[in-house]
Amino acid sequence: MVKHIVSWKFKPELSEEKRAQVAEEFAGRLQAVKEAAWGVLDVKVISPPLSTSTVDVVLDSTFESVEALAAYQVHPDHVAAGAACVKPYMTDRTCCDYEV
């Protein structure tokens, strides 16, 4: 199995209401990708995390294999979720992938 953990910060000018709306849409879109792409075992979008966190949104996902993660990253629904929910609203992406 492969873990894929990504985090972002929201652009500072976004209201709390808009942040919640974007996070909810992002979570819904990624759940749909989970159903459409092969090899996706679990997808969780965490927002807002605890106040001790230094990020605003976390994607915690699990894949069957490195190949499944690679297929997910180019899946059209995943690309569309990034274009609609990440690029316009989020900054400072960090990513950690590792095998379990």
C-alpha positions as a Python dict, from the first residue, in 0.01 Angstrom:
ca = {
    (1, 'M'): (0, 0, 0),
    (2, 'V'): (99, 361, -57),
    (3, 'K'): (6, 664, 155),
    (4, 'H'): (-31, 999, -22),
    (5, 'I'): (-58, 1293, 217),
    (6, 'V'): (-84, 1646, 80),
    (7, 'S'): (-145, 1972, 263),
    (8, 'W'): (-219, 2328, 158),
    (9, 'K'): (-278, 2669, 304),
    (10, 'F'): (-570, 2881, 188),
    (11, 'K'): (-496, 3214, 29),
    (12, 'P'): (-518, 3467, 313),
    (13, 'E'): (-792, 3676, 154),
    (14, 'L'): (-1051, 3394, 168),
    (15, 'S'): (-1329, 3427, 422),
    (16, 'E'): (-1401, 3146, 668),
    (17, 'E'): (-1725, 3079, 482),
    (18, 'K'): (-1547, 3044, 147),
    (19, 'R'): (-1279, 2820, 303),
    (20, 'A'): (-1547, 2584, 435),
    (21, 'Q'): (-1727, 2584, 99),
    (22, 'V'): (-1408, 2506, -96),
    (23, 'A'): (-1302, 2229, 145),
    (24, 'E'): (-1647, 2067, 123),
    (25, 'E'): (-1647, 2078, -258),
    (26, 'F'): (-1292, 1944, -270),
    (27, 'A'): (-1380, 1653, -40),
    (28, 'G'): (-1683, 1565, -254),
    (29, 'R'): (-1486, 1577, -576),
    (30, 'L'): (-1209, 1355, -436),
    (31, 'Q'): (-1460, 1103, -303),
    (32, 'A'): (-1596, 1081, -658),
    (33, 'V'): (-1242, 1019, -786),
    (34, 'K'): (-1208, 739, -531),
    (35, 'E'): (-1508, 570, -689),
    (36, 'A'): (-1392, 630, -1047),
    (37, 'A'): (-1019, 552, -1032),
    (38, 'W'): (-876, 207, -977),
    (39, 'G'): (-662, 124, -678),
    (40, 'V'): (-784, 401, -447),
    (41, 'L'): (-849, 250, -105),
    (42, 'D'): (-929, 558, 102),
    (43, 'V'): (-955, 936, 67),
    (44, 'K'): (-1001, 1182, 352),
    (45, 'V'): (-1000, 1560, 330),
    (46, 'I'): (-945, 1722, 667),
    (47, 'S'): (-1044, 2088, 703),
    (48, 'P'): (-1014, 2262, 928),
    (49, 'P'): (-750, 2066, 1118),
    (50, 'L'): (-681, 2139, 1484),
    (51, 'S'): (-574, 2494, 1564),
    (52, 'T'): (-221, 2368, 1642),
    (53, 'S'): (-174, 2290, 1270),
    (54, 'T'): (23, 2506, 1030),
    (55, 'V'): (-191, 2414, 727),
    (56, 'D'): (-559, 2459, 639),
    (57, 'V'): (-644, 2150, 431),
    (58, 'V'): (-501, 1798, 442),
    (59, 'L'): (-559, 1515, 196),
    (60, 'D'): (-488, 1177, 355),
    (61, 'S'): (-526, 899, 98),
    (62, 'T'): (-428, 535, 57),
    (63, 'F'): (-362, 344, -265),
    (64, 'E'): (-307, -20, -354),
    (65, 'S'): (28, 53, -519),
    (66, 'V'): (264, 315, -662),
    (67, 'E'): (103, 250, -999),
    (68, 'A'): (-245, 320, -858),
    (69, 'L'): (-121, 652, -716),
    (70, 'A'): (30, 744, -1053),
    (71, 'A'): (-298, 665, -1231),
    (72, 'Y'): (-495, 870, -976),
    (73, 'Q'): (-271, 1173, -1024),
    (74, 'V'): (-354, 1196, -1395),
    (75, 'H'): (-718, 1083, -1368),
    (76, 'P'): (-936, 1350, -1536),
    (77, 'D'): (-1161, 1387, -1230),
    (78, 'H'): (-858, 1442, -1005),
    (79, 'V'): (-713, 1700, -1244),
    (80, 'A'): (-1052, 1876, -1256),
    (81, 'A'): (-1075, 1883, -874),
    (82, 'G'): (-736, 2051, -856),
    (83, 'A'): (-828, 2306, -1121),
    (84, 'A'): (-1158, 2393, -950),
    (85, 'C'): (-1065, 2377, -582),
    (86, 'V'): (-689, 2398, -535),
    (87, 'K'): (-538, 2634, -790),
    (88, 'P'): (-780, 2926, -736),
    (89, 'Y'): (-790, 2907, -354),
    (90, 'M'): (-487, 2732, -205),
    (91, 'T'): (-110, 2786, -181),
    (92, 'D'): (195, 2628, -18),
    (93, 'R'): (145, 2264, -120),
    (94, 'T'): (344, 1997, 61),
    (95, 'C'): (334, 1627, -19),
    (96, 'C'): (457, 1305, 137),
    (97, 'D'): (422, 966, -35),
    (98, 'Y'): (542, 647, 130),
    (99, 'E'): (492, 273, 117),
    (100, 'V'): (326, 97, 407),
}
